Short mmCIF file of N, CA and C in Angstrom, two decimals:
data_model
loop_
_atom_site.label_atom_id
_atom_site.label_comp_id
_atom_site.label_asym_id
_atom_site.label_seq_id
_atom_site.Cartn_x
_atom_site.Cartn_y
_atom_site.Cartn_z
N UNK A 1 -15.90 -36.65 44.25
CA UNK A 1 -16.86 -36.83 43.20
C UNK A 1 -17.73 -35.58 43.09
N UNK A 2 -18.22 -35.59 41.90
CA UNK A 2 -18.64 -33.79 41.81
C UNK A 2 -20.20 -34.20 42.18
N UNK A 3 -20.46 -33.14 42.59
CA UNK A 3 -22.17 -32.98 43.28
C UNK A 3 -23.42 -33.22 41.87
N UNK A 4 -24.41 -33.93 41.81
CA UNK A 4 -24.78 -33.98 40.89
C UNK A 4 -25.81 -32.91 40.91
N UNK A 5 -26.09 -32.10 39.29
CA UNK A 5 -27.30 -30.90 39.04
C UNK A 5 -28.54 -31.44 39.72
N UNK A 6 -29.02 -30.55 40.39
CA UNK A 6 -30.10 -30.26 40.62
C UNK A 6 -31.44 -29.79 39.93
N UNK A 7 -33.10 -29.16 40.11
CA UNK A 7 -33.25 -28.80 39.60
C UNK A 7 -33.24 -27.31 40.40
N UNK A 8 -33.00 -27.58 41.62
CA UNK A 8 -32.59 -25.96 42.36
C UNK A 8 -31.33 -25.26 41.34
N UNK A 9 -30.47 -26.54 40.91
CA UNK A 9 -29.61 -25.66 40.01
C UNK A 9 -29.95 -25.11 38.57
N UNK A 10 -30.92 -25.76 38.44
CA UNK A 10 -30.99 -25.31 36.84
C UNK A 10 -32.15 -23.56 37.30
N UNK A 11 -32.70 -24.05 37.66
CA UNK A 11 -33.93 -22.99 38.10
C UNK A 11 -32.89 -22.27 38.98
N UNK A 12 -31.79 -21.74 39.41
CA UNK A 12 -31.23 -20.72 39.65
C UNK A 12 -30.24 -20.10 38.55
N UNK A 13 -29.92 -21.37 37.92
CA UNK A 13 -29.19 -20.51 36.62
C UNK A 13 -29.95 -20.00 35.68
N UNK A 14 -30.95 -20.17 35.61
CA UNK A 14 -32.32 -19.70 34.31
C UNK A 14 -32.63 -18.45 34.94
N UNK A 15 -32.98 -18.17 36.08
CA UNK A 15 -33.68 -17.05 36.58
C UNK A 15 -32.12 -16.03 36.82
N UNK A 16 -30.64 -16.53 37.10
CA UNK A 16 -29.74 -15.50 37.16
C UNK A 16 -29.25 -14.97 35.48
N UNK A 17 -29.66 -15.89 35.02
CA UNK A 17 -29.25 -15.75 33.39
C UNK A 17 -30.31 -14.62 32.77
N UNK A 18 -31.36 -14.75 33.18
CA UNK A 18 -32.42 -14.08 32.56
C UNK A 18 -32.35 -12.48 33.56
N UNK A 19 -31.86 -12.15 34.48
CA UNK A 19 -31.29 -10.97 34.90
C UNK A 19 -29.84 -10.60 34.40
N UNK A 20 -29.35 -11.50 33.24
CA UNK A 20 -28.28 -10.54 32.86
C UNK A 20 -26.69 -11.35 33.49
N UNK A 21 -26.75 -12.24 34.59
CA UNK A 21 -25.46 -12.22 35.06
C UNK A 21 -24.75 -12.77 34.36
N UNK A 22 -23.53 -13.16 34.18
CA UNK A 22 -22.45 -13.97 33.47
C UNK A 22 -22.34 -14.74 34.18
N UNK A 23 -21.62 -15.71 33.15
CA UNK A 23 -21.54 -17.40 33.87
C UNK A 23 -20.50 -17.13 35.44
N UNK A 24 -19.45 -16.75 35.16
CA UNK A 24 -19.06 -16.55 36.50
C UNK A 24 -19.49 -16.19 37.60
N UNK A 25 -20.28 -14.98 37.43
CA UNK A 25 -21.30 -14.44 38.39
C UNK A 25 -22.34 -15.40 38.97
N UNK A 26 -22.70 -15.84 37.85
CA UNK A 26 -23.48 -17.47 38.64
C UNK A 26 -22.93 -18.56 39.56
N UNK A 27 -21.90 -18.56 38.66
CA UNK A 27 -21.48 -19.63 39.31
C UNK A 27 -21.34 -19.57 40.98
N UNK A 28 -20.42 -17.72 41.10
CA UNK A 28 -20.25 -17.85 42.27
C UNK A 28 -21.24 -17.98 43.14
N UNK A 29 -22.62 -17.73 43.07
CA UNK A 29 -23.79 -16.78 43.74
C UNK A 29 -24.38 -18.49 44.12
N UNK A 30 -23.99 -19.48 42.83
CA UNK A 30 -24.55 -20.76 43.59
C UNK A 30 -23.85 -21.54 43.84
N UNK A 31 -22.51 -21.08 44.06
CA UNK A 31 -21.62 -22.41 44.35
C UNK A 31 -20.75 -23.13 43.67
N UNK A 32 -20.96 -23.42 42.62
CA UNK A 32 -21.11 -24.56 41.30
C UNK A 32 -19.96 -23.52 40.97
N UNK A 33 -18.96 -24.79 39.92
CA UNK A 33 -17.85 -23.64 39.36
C UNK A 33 -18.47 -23.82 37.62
N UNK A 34 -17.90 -22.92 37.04
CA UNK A 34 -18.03 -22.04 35.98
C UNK A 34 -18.64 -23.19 35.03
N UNK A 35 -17.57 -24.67 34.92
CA UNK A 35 -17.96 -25.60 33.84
C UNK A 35 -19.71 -26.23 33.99
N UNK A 36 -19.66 -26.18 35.39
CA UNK A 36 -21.10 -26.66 35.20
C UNK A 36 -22.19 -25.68 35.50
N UNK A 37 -21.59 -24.46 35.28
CA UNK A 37 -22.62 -23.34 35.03
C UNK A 37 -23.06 -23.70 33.72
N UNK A 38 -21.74 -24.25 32.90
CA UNK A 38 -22.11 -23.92 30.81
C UNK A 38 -22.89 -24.68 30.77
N UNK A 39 -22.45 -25.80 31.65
CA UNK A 39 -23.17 -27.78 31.15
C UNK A 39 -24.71 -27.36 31.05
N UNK A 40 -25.22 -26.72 33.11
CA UNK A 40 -26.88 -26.31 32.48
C UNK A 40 -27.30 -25.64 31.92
N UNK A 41 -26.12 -24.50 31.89
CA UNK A 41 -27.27 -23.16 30.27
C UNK A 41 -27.17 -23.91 29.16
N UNK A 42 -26.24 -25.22 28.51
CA UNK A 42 -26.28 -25.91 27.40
C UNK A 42 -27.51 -26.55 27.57
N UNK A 43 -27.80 -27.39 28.55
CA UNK A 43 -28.95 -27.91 28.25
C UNK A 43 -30.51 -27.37 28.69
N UNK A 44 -30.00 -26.18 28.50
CA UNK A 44 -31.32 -25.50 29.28
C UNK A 44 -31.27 -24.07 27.76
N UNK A 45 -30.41 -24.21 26.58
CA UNK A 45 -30.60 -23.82 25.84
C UNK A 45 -30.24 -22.12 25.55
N UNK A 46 -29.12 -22.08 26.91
CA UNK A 46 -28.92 -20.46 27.45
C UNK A 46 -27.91 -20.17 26.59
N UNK A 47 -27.32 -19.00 26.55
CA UNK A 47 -26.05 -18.67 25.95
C UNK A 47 -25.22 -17.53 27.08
N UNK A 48 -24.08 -17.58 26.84
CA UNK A 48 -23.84 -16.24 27.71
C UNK A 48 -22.76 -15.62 26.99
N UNK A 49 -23.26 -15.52 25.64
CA UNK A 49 -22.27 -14.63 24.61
C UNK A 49 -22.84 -13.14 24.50
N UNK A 50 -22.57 -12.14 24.38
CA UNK A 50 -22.83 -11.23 24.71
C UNK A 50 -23.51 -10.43 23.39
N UNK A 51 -23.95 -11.42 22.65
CA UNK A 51 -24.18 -10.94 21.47
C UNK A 51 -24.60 -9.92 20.63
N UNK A 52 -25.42 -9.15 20.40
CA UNK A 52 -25.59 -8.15 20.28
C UNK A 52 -24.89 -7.18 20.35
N UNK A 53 -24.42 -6.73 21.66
CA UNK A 53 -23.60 -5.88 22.13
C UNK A 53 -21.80 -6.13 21.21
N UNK A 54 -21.70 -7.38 21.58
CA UNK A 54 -20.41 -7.56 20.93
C UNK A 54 -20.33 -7.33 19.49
N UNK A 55 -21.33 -7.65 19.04
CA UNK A 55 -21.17 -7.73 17.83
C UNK A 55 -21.28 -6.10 17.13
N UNK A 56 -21.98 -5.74 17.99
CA UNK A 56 -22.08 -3.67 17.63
C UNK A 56 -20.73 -3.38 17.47
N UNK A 57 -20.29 -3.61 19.13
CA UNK A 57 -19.35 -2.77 19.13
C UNK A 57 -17.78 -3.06 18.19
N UNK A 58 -17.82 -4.40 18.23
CA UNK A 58 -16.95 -5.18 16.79
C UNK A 58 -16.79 -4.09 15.30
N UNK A 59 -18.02 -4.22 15.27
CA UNK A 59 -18.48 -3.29 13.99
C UNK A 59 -18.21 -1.90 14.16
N UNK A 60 -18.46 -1.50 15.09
CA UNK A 60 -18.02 0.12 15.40
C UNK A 60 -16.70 0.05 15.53
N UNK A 61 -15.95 -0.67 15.55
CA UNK A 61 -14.31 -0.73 15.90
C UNK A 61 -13.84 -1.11 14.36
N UNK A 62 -14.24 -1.62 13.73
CA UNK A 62 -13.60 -2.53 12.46
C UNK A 62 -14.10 -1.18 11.10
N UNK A 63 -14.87 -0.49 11.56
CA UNK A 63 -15.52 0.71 11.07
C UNK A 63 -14.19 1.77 11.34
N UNK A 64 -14.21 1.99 12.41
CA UNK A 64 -13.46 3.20 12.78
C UNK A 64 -11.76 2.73 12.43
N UNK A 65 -11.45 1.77 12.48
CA UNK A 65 -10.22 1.66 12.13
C UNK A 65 -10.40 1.50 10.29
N UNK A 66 -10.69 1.21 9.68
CA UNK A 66 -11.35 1.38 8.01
C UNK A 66 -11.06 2.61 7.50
N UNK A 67 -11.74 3.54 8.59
CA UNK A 67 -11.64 5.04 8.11
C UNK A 67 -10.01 5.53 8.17
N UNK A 68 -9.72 4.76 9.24
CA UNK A 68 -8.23 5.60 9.86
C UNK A 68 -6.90 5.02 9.03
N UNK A 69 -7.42 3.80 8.30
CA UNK A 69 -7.18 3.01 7.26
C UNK A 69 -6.84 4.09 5.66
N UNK A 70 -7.81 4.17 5.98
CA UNK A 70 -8.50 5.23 4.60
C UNK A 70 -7.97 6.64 4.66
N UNK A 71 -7.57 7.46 5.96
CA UNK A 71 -7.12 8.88 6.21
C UNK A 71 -5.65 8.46 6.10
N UNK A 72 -5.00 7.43 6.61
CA UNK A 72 -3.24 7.29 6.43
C UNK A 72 -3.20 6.99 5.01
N UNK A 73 -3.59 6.36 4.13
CA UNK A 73 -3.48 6.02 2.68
C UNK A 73 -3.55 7.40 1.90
N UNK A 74 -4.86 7.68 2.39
CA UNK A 74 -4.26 8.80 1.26
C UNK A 74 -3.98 10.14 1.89
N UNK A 75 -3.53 10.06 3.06
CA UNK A 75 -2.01 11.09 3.30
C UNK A 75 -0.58 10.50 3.07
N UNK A 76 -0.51 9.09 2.82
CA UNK A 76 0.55 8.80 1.79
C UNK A 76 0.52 8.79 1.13
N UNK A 77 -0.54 8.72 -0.01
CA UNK A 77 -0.80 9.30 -1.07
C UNK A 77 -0.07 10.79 -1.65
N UNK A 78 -0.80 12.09 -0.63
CA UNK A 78 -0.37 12.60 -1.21
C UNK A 78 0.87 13.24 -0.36
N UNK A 79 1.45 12.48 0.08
CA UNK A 79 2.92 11.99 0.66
C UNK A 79 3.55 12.07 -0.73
N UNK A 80 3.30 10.87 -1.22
CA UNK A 80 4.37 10.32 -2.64
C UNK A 80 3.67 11.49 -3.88
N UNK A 81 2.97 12.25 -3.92
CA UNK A 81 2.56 13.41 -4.75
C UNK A 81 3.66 14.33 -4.30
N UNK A 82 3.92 14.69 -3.07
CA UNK A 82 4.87 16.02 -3.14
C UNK A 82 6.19 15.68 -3.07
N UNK A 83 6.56 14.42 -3.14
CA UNK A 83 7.66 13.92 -3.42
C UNK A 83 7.66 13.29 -4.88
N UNK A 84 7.37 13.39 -5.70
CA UNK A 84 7.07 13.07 -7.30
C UNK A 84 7.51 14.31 -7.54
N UNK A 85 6.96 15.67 -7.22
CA UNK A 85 7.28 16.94 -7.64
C UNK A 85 8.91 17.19 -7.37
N UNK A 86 9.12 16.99 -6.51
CA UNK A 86 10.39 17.48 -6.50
C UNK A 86 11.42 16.95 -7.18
N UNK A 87 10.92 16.08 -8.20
CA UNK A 87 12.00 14.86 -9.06
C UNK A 87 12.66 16.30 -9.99
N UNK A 88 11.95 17.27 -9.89
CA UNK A 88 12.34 18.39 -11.17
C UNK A 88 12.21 19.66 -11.01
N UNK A 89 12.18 19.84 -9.29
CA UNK A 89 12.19 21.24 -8.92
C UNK A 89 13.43 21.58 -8.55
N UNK A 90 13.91 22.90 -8.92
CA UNK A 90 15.15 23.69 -8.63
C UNK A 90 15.77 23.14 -6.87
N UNK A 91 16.53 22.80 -6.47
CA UNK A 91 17.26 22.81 -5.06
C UNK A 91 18.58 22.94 -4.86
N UNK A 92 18.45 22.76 -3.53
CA UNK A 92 19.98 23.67 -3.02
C UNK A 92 20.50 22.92 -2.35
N UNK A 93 22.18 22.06 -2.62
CA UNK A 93 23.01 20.98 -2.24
C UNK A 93 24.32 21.67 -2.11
N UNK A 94 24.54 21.57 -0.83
CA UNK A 94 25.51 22.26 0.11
C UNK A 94 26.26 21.00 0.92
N UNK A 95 27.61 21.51 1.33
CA UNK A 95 28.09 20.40 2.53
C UNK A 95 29.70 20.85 2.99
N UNK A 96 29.84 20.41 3.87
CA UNK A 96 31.09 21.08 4.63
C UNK A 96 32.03 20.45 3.73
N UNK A 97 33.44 20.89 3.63
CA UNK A 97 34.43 20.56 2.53
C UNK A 97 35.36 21.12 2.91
N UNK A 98 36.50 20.70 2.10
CA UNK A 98 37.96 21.87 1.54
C UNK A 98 38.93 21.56 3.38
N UNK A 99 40.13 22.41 3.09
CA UNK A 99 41.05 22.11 4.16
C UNK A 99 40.50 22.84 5.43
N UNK A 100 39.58 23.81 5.35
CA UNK A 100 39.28 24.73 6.61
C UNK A 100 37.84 24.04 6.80
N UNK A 101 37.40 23.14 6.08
CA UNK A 101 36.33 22.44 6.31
C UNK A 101 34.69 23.71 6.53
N UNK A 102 34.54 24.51 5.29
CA UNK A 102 34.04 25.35 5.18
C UNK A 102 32.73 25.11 4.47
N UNK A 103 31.66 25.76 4.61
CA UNK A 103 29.99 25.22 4.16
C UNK A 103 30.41 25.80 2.95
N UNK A 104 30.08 25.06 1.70
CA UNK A 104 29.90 25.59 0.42
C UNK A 104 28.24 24.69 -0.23
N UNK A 105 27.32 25.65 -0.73
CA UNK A 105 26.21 25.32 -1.48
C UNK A 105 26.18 25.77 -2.61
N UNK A 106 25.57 24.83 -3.63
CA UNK A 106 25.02 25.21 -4.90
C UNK A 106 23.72 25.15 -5.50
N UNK A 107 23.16 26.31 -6.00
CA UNK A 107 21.92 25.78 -6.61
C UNK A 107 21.65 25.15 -7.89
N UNK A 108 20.88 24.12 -8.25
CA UNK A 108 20.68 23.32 -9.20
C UNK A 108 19.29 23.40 -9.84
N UNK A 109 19.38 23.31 -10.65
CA UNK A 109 18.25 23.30 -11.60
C UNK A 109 17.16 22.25 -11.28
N UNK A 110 17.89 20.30 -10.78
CA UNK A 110 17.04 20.04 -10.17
C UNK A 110 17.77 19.19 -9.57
N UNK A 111 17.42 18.30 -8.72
CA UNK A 111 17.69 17.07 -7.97
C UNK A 111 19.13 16.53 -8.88
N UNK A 112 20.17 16.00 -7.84
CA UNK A 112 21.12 15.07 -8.81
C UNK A 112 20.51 13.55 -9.08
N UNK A 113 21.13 13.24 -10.03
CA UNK A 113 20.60 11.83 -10.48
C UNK A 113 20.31 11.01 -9.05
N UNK A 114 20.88 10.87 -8.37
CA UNK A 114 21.11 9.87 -7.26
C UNK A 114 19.82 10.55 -6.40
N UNK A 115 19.79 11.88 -6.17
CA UNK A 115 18.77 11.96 -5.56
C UNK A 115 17.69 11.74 -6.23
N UNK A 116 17.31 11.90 -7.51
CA UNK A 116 16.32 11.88 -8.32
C UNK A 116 15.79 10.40 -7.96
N UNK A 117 16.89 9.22 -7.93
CA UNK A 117 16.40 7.65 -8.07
C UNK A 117 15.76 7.68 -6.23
N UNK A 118 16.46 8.25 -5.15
CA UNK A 118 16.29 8.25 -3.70
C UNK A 118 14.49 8.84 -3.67
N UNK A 119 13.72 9.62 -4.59
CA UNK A 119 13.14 10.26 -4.48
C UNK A 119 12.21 9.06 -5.15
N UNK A 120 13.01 8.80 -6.14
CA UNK A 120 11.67 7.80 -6.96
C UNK A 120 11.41 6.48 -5.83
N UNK A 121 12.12 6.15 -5.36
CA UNK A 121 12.28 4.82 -4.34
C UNK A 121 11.10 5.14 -3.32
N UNK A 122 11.39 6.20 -2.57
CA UNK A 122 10.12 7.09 -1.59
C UNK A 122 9.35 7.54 -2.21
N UNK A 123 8.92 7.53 -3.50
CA UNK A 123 7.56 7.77 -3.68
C UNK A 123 6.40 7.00 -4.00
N UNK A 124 7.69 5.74 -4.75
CA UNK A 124 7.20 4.26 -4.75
C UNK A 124 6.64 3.27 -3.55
N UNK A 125 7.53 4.03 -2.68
CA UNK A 125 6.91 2.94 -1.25
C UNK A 125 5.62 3.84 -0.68
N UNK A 126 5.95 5.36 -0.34
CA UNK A 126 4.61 6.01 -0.39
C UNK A 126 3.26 5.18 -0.54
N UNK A 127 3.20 4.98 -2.30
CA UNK A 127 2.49 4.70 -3.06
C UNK A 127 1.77 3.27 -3.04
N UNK A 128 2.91 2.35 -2.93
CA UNK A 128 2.64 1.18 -2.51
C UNK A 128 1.79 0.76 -0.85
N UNK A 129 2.22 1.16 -0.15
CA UNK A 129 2.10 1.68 1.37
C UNK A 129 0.76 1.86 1.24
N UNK A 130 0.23 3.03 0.49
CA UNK A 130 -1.06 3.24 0.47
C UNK A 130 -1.82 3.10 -0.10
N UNK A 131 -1.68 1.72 -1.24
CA UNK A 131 -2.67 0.60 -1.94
C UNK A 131 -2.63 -0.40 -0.91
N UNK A 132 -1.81 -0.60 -0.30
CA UNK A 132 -2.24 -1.93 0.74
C UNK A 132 -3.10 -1.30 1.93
N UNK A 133 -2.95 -0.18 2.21
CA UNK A 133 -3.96 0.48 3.94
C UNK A 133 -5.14 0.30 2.64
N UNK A 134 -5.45 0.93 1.27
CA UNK A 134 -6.64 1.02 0.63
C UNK A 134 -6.39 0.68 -0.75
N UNK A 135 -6.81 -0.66 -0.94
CA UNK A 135 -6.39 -1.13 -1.90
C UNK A 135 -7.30 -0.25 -3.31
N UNK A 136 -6.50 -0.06 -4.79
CA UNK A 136 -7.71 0.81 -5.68
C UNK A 136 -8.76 -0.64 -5.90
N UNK A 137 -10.09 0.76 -6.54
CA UNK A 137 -10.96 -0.59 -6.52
C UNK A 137 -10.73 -1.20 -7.32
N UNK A 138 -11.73 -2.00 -7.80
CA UNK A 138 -11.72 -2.65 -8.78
C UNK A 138 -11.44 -2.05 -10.46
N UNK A 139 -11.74 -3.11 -11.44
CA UNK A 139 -11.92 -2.36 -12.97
C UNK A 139 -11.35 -3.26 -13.58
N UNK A 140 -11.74 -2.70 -14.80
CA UNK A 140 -10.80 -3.45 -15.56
C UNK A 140 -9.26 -3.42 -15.45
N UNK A 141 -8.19 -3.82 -15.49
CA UNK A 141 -7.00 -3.89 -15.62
C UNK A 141 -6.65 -3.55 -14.14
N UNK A 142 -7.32 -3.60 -13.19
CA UNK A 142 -6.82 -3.13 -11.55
C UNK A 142 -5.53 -4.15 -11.35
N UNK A 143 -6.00 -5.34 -10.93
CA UNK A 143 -4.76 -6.17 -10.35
C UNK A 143 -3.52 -5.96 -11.46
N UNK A 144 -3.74 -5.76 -12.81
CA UNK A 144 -2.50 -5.67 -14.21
C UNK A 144 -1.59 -4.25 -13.28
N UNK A 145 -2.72 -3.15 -12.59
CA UNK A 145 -2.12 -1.72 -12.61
C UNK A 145 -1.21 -1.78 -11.12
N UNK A 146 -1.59 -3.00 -10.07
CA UNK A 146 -0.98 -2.89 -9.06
C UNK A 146 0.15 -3.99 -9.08
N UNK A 147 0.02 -5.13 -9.93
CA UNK A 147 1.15 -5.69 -10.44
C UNK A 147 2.59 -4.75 -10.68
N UNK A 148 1.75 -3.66 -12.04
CA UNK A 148 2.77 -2.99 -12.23
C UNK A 148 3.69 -2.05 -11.13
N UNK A 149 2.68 -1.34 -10.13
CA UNK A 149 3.00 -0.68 -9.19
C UNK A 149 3.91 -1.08 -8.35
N UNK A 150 3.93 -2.60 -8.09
CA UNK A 150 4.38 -3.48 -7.12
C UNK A 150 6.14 -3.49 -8.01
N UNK A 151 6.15 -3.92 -9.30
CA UNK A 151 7.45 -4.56 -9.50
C UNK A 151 7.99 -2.92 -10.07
N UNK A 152 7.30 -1.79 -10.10
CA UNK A 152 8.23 -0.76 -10.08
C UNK A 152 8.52 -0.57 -8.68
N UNK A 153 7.99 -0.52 -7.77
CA UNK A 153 8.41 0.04 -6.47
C UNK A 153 9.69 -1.09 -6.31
N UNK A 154 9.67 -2.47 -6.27
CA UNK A 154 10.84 -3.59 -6.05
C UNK A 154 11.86 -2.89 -6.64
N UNK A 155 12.10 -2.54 -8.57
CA UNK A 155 13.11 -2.04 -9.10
C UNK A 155 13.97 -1.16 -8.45
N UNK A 156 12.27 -0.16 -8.09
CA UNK A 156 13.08 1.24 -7.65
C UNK A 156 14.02 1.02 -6.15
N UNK A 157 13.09 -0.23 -5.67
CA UNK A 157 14.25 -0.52 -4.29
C UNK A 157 15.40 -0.79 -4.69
N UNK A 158 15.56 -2.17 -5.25
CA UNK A 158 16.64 -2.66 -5.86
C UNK A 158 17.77 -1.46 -6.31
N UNK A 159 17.18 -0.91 -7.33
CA UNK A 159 18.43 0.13 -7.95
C UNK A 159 18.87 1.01 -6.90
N UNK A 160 17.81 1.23 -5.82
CA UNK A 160 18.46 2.58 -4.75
C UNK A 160 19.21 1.52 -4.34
N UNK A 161 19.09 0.35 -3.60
CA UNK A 161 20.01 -0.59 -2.76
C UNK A 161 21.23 -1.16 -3.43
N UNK A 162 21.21 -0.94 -4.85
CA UNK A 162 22.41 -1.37 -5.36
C UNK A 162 23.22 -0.25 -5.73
N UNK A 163 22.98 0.60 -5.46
CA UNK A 163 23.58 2.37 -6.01
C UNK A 163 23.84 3.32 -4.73
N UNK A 164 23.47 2.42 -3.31
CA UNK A 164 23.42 3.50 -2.52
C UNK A 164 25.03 3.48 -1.83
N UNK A 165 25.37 4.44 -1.52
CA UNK A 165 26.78 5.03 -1.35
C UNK A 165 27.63 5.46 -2.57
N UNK A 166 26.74 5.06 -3.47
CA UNK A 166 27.78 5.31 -4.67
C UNK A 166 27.45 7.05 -4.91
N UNK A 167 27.92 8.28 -5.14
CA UNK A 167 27.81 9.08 -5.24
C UNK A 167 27.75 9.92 -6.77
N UNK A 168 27.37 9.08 -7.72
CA UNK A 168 27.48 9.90 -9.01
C UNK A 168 26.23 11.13 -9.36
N UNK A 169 27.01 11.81 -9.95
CA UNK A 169 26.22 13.13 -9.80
C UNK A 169 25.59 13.01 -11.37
N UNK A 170 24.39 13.94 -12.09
CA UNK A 170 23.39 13.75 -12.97
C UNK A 170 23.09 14.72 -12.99
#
């Protein structure tokens, strides 16, 4: 049968509480295990949440990840910017071939079709990627503009996933 509270117990948990210790720490220092450490700081009106403190440092954490939130978005951001550019810049598509299995490259004016859609697909997820780390704000027509964002990036999946291995040139 469990020992019944005292008021030696309450008047040692009030005076260890009011130096700071945690319920465990009490408990051990008087004996008593942890549950009926809570029972008398409940009725003695104590808490042993760390409040303040926790709650800072919560905030300093939910802060600092926000920002780091905010620095990956829009370096995918302008992730899917330098991959937008290249939908129409000049490049160079080369690959081993022929019976001696020899490197041959060509330069192109721009991207082949297939790469052009591979490019739109990655710039779409980019893009998407980094409305969800930071969503745009508000406005008028916001949710209409990420709707749209959303079911082009799906398309652009879709068409790369239904086109991929297929090799037609553009």
């Amino acid at each position: 049968m469990a020992e019944p509270i005292t008021g030696t117990d309450r008047d040692q948990v009030r005076r260890l509480h009011a130096q700071g210790k945690t319920r465990n720490q009490i408990a051990r220092e008087i004996g008593r295990s942890g549950s009926t450490v809570s029972k008398i700081a409940r009725a003695l009106d104590l808490s042993f949440e760390r409040g303040p403190e926790v709650v800072a440092a919560t905030e300093a954490r939910r802060i600092d990840l926000a920002a780091r939130r905010q620095q990956l978005a829009e370096t995918l951001h302008e992730d899917a910017e330098r991959l937008r550019r290249q939908l129409w810049e000049p490049c160079t598509v080369g690959a081993f071939g022929g019976k001696d299995n020899e490197w041959s490259q060509v330069d192109l004016s721009r991207p082949q079709f297939a790469d052009q859609r591979q490019i739109l697909a990655a710039t779409s997820i980019a893009v998407d990627k980094s409305l969800r780390l930071a969503p745009a704000e508000g406005g008028a027509g916001a949710d209409d503009v990420r709707s749209m964002l959303g079911t082009l990036g799906s398309v652009l999946t879709d068409a790369f996933a239904d086109d991929e291995g297929s090799d037609d040139g553009g």
